[in-house]
mmCIF file of C-alpha atoms in Angstrom:
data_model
loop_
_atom_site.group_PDB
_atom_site.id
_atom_site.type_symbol
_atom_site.label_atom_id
_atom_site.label_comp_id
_atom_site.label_asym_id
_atom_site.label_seq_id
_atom_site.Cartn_x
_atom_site.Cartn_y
_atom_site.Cartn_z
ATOM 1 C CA UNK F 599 29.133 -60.213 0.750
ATOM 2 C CA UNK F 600 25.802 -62.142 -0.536
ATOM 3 C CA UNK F 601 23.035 -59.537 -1.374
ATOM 4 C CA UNK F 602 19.827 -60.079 -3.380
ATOM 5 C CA UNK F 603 17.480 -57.752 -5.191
ATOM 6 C CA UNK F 604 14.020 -58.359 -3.209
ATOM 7 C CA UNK F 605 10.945 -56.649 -3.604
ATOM 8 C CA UNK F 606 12.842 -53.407 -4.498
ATOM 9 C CA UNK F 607 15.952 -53.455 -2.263
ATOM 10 C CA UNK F 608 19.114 -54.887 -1.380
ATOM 11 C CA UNK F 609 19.238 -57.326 0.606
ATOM 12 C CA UNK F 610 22.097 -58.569 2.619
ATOM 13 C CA UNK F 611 22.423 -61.999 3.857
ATOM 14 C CA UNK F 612 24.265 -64.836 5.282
ATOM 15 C CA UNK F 613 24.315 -68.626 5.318
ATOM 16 C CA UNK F 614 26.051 -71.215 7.485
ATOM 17 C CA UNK F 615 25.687 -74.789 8.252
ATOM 18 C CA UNK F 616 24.180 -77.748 6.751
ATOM 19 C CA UNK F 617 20.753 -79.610 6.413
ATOM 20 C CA UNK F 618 16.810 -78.066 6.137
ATOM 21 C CA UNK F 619 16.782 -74.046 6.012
ATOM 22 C CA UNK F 620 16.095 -72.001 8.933
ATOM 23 C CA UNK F 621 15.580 -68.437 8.302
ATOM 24 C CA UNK F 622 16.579 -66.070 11.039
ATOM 25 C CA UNK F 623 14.836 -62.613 11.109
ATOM 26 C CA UNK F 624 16.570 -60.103 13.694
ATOM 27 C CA UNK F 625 14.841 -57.923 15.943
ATOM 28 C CA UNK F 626 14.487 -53.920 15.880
ATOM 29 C CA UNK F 627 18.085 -51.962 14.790
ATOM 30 C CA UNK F 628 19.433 -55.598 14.705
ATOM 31 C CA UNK F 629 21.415 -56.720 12.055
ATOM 32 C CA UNK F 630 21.505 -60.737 11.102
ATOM 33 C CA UNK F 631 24.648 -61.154 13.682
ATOM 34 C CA UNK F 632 22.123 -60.887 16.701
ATOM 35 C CA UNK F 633 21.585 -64.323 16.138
ATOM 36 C CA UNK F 634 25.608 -65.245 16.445
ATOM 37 C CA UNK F 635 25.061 -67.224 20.032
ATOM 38 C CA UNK F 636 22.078 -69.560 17.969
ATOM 39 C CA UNK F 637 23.551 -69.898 14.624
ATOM 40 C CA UNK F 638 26.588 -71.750 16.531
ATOM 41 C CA UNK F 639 24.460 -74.466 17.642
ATOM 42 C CA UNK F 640 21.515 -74.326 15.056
ATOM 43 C CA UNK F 641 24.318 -74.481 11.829
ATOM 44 C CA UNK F 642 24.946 -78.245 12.894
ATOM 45 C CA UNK F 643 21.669 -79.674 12.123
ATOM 46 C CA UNK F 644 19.878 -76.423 9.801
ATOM 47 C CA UNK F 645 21.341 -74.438 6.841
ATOM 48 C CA UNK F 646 20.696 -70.790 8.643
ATOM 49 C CA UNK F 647 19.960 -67.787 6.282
ATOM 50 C CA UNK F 648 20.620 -64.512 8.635
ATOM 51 C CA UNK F 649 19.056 -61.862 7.200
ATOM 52 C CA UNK F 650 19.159 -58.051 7.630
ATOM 53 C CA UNK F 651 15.643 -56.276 8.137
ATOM 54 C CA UNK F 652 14.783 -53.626 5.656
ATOM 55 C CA UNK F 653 16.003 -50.277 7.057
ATOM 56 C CA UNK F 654 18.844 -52.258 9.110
ATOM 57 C CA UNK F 655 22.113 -53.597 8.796
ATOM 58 C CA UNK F 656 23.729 -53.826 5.420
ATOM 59 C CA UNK F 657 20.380 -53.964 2.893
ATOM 60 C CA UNK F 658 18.260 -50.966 1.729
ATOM 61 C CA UNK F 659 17.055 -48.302 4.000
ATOM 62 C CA UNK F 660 14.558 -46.774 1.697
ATOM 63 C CA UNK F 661 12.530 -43.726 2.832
ATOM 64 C CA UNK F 662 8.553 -44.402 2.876
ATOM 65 C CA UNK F 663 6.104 -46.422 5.285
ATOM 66 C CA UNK F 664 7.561 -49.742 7.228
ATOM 67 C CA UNK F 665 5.166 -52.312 8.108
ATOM 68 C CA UNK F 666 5.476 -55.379 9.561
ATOM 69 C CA UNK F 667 3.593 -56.802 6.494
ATOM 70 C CA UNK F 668 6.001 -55.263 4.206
ATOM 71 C CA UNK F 669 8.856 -56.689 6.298
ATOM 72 C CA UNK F 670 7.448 -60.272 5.554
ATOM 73 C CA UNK F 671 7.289 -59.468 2.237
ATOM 74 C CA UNK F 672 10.610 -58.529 1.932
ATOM 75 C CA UNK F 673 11.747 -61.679 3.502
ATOM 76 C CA UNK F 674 9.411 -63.840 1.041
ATOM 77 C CA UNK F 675 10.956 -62.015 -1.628
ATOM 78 C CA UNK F 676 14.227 -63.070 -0.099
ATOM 79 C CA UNK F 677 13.586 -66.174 -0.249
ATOM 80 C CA UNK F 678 12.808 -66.714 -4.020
ATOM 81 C CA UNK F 679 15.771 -64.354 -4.717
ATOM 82 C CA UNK F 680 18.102 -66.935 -2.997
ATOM 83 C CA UNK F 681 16.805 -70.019 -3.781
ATOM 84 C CA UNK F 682 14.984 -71.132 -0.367
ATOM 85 C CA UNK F 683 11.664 -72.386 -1.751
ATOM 86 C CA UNK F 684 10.454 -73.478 1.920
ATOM 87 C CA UNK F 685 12.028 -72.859 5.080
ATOM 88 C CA UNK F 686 12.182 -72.965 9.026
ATOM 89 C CA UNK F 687 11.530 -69.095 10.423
ATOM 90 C CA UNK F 688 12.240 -67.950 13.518
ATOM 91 C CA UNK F 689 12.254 -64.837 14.975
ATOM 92 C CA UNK F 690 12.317 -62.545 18.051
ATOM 93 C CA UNK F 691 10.760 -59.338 18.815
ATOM 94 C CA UNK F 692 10.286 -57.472 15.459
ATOM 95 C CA UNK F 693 11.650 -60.784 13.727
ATOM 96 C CA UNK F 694 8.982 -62.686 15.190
ATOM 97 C CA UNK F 695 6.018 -60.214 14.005
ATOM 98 C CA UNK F 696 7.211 -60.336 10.907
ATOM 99 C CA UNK F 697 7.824 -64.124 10.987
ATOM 100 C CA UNK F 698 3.934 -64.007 11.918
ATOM 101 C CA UNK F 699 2.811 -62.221 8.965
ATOM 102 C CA UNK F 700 5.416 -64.332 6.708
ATOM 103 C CA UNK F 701 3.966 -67.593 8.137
ATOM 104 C CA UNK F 702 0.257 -66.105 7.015
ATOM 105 C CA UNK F 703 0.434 -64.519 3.847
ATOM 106 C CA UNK F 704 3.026 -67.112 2.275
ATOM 107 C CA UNK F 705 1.979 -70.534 4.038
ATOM 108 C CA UNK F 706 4.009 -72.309 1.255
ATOM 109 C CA UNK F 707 7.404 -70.518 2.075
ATOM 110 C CA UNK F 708 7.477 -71.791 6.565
ATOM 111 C CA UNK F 709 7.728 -75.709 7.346
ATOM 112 C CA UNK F 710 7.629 -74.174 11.332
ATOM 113 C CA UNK F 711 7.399 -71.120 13.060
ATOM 114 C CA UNK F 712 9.158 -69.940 16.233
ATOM 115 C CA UNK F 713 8.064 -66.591 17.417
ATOM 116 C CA UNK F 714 10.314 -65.374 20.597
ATOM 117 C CA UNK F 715 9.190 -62.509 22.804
ATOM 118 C CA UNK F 716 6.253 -61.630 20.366
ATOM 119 C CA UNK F 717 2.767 -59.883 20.573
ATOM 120 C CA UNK F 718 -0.107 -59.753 18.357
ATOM 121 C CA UNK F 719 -0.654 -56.285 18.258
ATOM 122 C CA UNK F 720 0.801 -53.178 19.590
ATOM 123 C CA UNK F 721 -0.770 -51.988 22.634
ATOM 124 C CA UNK F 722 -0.524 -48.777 24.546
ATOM 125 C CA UNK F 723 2.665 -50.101 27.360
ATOM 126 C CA UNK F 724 4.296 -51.667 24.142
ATOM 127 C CA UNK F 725 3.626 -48.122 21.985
ATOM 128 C CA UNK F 726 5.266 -46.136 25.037
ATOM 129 C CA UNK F 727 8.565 -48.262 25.494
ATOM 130 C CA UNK F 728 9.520 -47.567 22.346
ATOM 131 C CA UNK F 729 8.293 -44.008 21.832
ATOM 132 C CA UNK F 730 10.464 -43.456 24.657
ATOM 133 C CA UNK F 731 13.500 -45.456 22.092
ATOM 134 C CA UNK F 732 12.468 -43.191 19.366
ATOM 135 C CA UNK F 733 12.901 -39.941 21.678
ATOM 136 C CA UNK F 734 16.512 -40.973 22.985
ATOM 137 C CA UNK F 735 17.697 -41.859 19.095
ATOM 138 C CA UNK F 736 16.979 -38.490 18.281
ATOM 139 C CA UNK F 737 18.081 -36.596 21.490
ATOM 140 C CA UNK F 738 21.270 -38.556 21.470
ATOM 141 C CA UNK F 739 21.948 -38.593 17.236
ATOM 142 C CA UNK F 740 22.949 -42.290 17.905
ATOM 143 C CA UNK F 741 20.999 -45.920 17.368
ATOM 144 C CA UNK F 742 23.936 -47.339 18.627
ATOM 145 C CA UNK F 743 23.831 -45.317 21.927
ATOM 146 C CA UNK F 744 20.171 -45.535 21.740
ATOM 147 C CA UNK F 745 20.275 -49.043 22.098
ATOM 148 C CA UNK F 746 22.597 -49.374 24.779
ATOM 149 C CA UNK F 747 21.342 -47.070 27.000
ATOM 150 C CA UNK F 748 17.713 -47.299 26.610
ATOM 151 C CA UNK F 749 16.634 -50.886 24.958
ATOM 152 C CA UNK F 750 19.316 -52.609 27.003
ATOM 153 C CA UNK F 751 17.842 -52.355 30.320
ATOM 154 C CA UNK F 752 14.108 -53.932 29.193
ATOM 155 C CA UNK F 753 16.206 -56.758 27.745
ATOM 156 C CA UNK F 754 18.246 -58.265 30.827
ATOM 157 C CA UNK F 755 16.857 -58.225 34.390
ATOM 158 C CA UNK F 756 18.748 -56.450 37.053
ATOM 159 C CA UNK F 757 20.149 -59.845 38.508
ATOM 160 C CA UNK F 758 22.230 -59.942 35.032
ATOM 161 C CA UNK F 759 23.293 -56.159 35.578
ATOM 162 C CA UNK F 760 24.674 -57.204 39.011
ATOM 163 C CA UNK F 761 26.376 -60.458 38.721
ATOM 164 C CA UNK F 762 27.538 -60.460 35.181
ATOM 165 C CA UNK F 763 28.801 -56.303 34.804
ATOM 166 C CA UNK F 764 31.280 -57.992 32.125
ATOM 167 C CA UNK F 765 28.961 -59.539 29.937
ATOM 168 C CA UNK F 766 26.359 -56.248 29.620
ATOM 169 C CA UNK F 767 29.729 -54.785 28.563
ATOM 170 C CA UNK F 768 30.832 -57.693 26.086
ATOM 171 C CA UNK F 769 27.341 -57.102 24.495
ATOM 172 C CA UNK F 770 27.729 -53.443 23.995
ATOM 173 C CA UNK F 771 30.898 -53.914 22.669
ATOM 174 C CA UNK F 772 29.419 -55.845 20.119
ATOM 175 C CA UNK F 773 26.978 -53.613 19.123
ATOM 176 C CA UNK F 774 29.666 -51.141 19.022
ATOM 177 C CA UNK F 775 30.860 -53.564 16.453
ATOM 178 C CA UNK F 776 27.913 -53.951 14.381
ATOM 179 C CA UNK F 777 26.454 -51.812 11.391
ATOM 180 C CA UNK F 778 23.810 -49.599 13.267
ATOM 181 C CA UNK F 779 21.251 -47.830 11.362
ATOM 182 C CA UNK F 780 21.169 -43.902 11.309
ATOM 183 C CA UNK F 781 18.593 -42.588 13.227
ATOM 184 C CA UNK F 782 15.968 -41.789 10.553
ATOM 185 C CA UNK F 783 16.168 -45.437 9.342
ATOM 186 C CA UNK F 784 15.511 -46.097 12.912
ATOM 187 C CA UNK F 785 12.427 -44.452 12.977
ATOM 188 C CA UNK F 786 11.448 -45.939 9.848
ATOM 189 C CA UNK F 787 11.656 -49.112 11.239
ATOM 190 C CA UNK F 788 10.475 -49.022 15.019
ATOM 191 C CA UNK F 789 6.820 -47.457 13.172
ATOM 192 C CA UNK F 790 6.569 -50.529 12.341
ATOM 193 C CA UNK F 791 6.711 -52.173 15.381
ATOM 194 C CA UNK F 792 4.265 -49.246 16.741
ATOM 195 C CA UNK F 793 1.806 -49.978 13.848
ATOM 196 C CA UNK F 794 1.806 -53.849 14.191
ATOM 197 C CA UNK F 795 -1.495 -55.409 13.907
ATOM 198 C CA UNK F 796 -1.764 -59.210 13.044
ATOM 199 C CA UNK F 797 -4.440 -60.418 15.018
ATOM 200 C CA UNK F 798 -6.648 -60.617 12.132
ATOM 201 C CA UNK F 799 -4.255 -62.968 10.008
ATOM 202 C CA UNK F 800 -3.499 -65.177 13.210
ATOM 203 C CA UNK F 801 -5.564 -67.922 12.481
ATOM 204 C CA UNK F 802 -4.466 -68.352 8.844
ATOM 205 C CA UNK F 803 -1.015 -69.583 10.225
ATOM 206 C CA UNK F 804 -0.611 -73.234 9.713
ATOM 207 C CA UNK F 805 3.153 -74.462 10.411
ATOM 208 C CA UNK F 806 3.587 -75.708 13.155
ATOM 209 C CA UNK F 807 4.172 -73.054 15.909
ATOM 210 C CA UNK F 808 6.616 -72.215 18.851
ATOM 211 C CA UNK F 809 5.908 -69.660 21.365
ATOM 212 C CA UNK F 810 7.963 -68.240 23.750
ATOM 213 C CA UNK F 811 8.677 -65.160 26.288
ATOM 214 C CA UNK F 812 10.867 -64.258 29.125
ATOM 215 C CA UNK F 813 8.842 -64.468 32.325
ATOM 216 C CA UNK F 814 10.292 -61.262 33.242
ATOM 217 C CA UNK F 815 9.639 -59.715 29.932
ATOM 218 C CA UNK F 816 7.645 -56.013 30.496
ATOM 219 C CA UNK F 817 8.139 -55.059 26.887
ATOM 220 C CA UNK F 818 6.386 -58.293 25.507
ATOM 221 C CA UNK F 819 5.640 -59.974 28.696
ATOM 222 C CA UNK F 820 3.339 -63.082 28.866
ATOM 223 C CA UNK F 821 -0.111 -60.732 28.764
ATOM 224 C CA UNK F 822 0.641 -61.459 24.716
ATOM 225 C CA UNK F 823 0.689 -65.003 25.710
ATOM 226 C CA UNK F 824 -2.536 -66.329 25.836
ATOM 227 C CA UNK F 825 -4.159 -63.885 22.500
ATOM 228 C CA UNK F 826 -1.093 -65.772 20.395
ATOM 229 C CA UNK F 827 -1.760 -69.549 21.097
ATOM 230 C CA UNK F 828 -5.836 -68.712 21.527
ATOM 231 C CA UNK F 829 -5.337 -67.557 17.929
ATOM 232 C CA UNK F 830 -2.287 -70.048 16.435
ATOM 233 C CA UNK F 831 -3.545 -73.457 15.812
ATOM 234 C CA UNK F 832 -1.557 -75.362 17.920
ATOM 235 C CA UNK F 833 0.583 -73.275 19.022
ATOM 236 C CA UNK F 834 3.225 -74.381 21.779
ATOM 237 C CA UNK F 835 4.459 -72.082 24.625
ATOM 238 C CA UNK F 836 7.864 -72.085 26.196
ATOM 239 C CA UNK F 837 8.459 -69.270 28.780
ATOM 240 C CA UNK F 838 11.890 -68.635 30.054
ATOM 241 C CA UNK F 839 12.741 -68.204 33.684
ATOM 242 C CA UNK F 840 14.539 -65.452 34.795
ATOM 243 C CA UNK F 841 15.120 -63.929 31.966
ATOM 244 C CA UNK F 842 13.698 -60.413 30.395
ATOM 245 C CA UNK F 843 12.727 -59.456 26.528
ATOM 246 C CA UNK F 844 16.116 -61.308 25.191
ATOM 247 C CA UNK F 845 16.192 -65.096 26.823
ATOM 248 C CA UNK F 846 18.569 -65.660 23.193
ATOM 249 C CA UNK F 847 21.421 -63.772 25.633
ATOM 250 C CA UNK F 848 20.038 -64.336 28.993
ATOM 251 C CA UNK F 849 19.662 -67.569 28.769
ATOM 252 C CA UNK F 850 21.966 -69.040 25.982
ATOM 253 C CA UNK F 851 22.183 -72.597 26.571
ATOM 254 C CA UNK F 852 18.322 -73.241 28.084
ATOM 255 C CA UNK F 853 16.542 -71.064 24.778
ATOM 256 C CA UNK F 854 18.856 -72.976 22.855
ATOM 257 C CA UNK F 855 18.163 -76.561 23.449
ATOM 258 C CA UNK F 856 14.312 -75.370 23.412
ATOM 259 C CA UNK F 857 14.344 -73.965 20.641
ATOM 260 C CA UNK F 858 16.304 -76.359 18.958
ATOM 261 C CA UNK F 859 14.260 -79.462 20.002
ATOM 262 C CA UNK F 860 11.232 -77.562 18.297
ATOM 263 C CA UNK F 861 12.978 -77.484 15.349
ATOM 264 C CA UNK F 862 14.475 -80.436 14.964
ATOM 265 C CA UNK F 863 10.595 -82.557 16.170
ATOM 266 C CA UNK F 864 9.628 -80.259 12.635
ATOM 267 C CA UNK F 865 12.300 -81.391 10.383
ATOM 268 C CA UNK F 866 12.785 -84.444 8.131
#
């Protein structure tokens, strides 16, 4: 199992495929299999570097103050640990505001940027979702049951509930399956989502950028859309139709080919 010493923790870590690095930063309680329906298609043109989050999955889960800023810096630190001196980042949710801060505070390390369901800075809807996450972790002693039973729903629209019963189930399986965090971790790591602040780093992003939302996102709905690109040079926006806070599951094969023809137009 490949881990790295970076900026004061383990790290854990792992790379498939061939061609240009992409680095793949998971979202909150995540680990780096999130990204398992992507890495399938994105391992045949990138070499993908999955990484777990500090205070997730298999790498540290120090005590002290998470930031988003300190996640980037982790991931930087990543980076040099393993070899990847410049790389494709991409990111959703947490990921991406980390990718954010990555992309501004180490320029040199991101040849593009894709930042999926993403907002610039917390605001007070955003801060009461997941208050309401960090009450049910520690009601119910579980992330893992946490997750299921209170992220899931602002990640899949009802129409998916209804006509796809199976595949809810399939995906909570499979979180079932993965290495949770315990709930103080947890809380560790969603204060940084509630203290996320980047708007005033924004503009010092210069890789090229990719934006992009579920149009029936409420968590990070398209109300973050127009402070990002106003504030990215550049910046393109995708938003998915049908599809809530995680298009990467709602919408496998359309955020796929997006995503991936944004990445590929970068590379070379």
């Amino acid at each position: 199992m490949p881990t790295v010493q970076a900026n004061g923790i383990d790290v854990y870590y792992e790379v498939q495929g061939e061609g240009e690095p992409l680095v793949l930063i998971p979202y909150l309680a995540a680990d780096q299999a999130c990204y398992a329906f992507q890495v399938a298609e994105y391992a045949k043109h990138f070499t993908c570097f999955t990484v777990d989050l500090r205070g997730a999955g298999l790498s540290g889960k120090p005590e002290g103050t998470y930031t988003t800023e300190l996640l980037a810096d982790d991931v930087a630190a990543f980076m040099q640990a393993a070899g990847v001196d410049r790389a494709h980042v991409a990111g959703l949710s947490l990921g991406a505001a980390t990718g954010m801060w990555l992309a501004a505070k180490h320029p040199e390390r991101v040849a593009s940027l894709s930042l999926h369901s993403a907002w610039d800075s917390t605001d007070p809807f955003l801060r009461g979702v997941v208050e309401t996450w960090r009450t049910m972790a520690q009601g119910l002693g579980s992330v893992t049951d946490m997750a299921i039973q209170g992220i899931f729903p602002w990640c899949f629209t009802p129409e998916l509930y209804a006509a796809r019963p199976e595949y809810i189930d399939s995906l909570a399986d499979f979180v079932r399956g993965r290495p949770m965090p315990p709930v103080d971790a947890f809380l560790r790591q969603s204060q940084a989502v509630l203290g996320h602040d980047a708007r005033e780093v924004l503009g010092a992003i210069r890789a090229p950028t990719l934006i992009t939302f579920g149009e029936r996102d409420m968590v990070t709905s398209t109300r973050f859309a127009g402070p990002l690109t106003a504030a990215i040079p550049g910046a393109d926006l995708a938003v998915f139709e049908n599809c809530a806070h995680a298009p990467i599951y709602e919408d496998v094969d359309g955020f796929n080919q997006r995503t991936l023809a944004f990445l590929r137009q970068h590379s070379g």
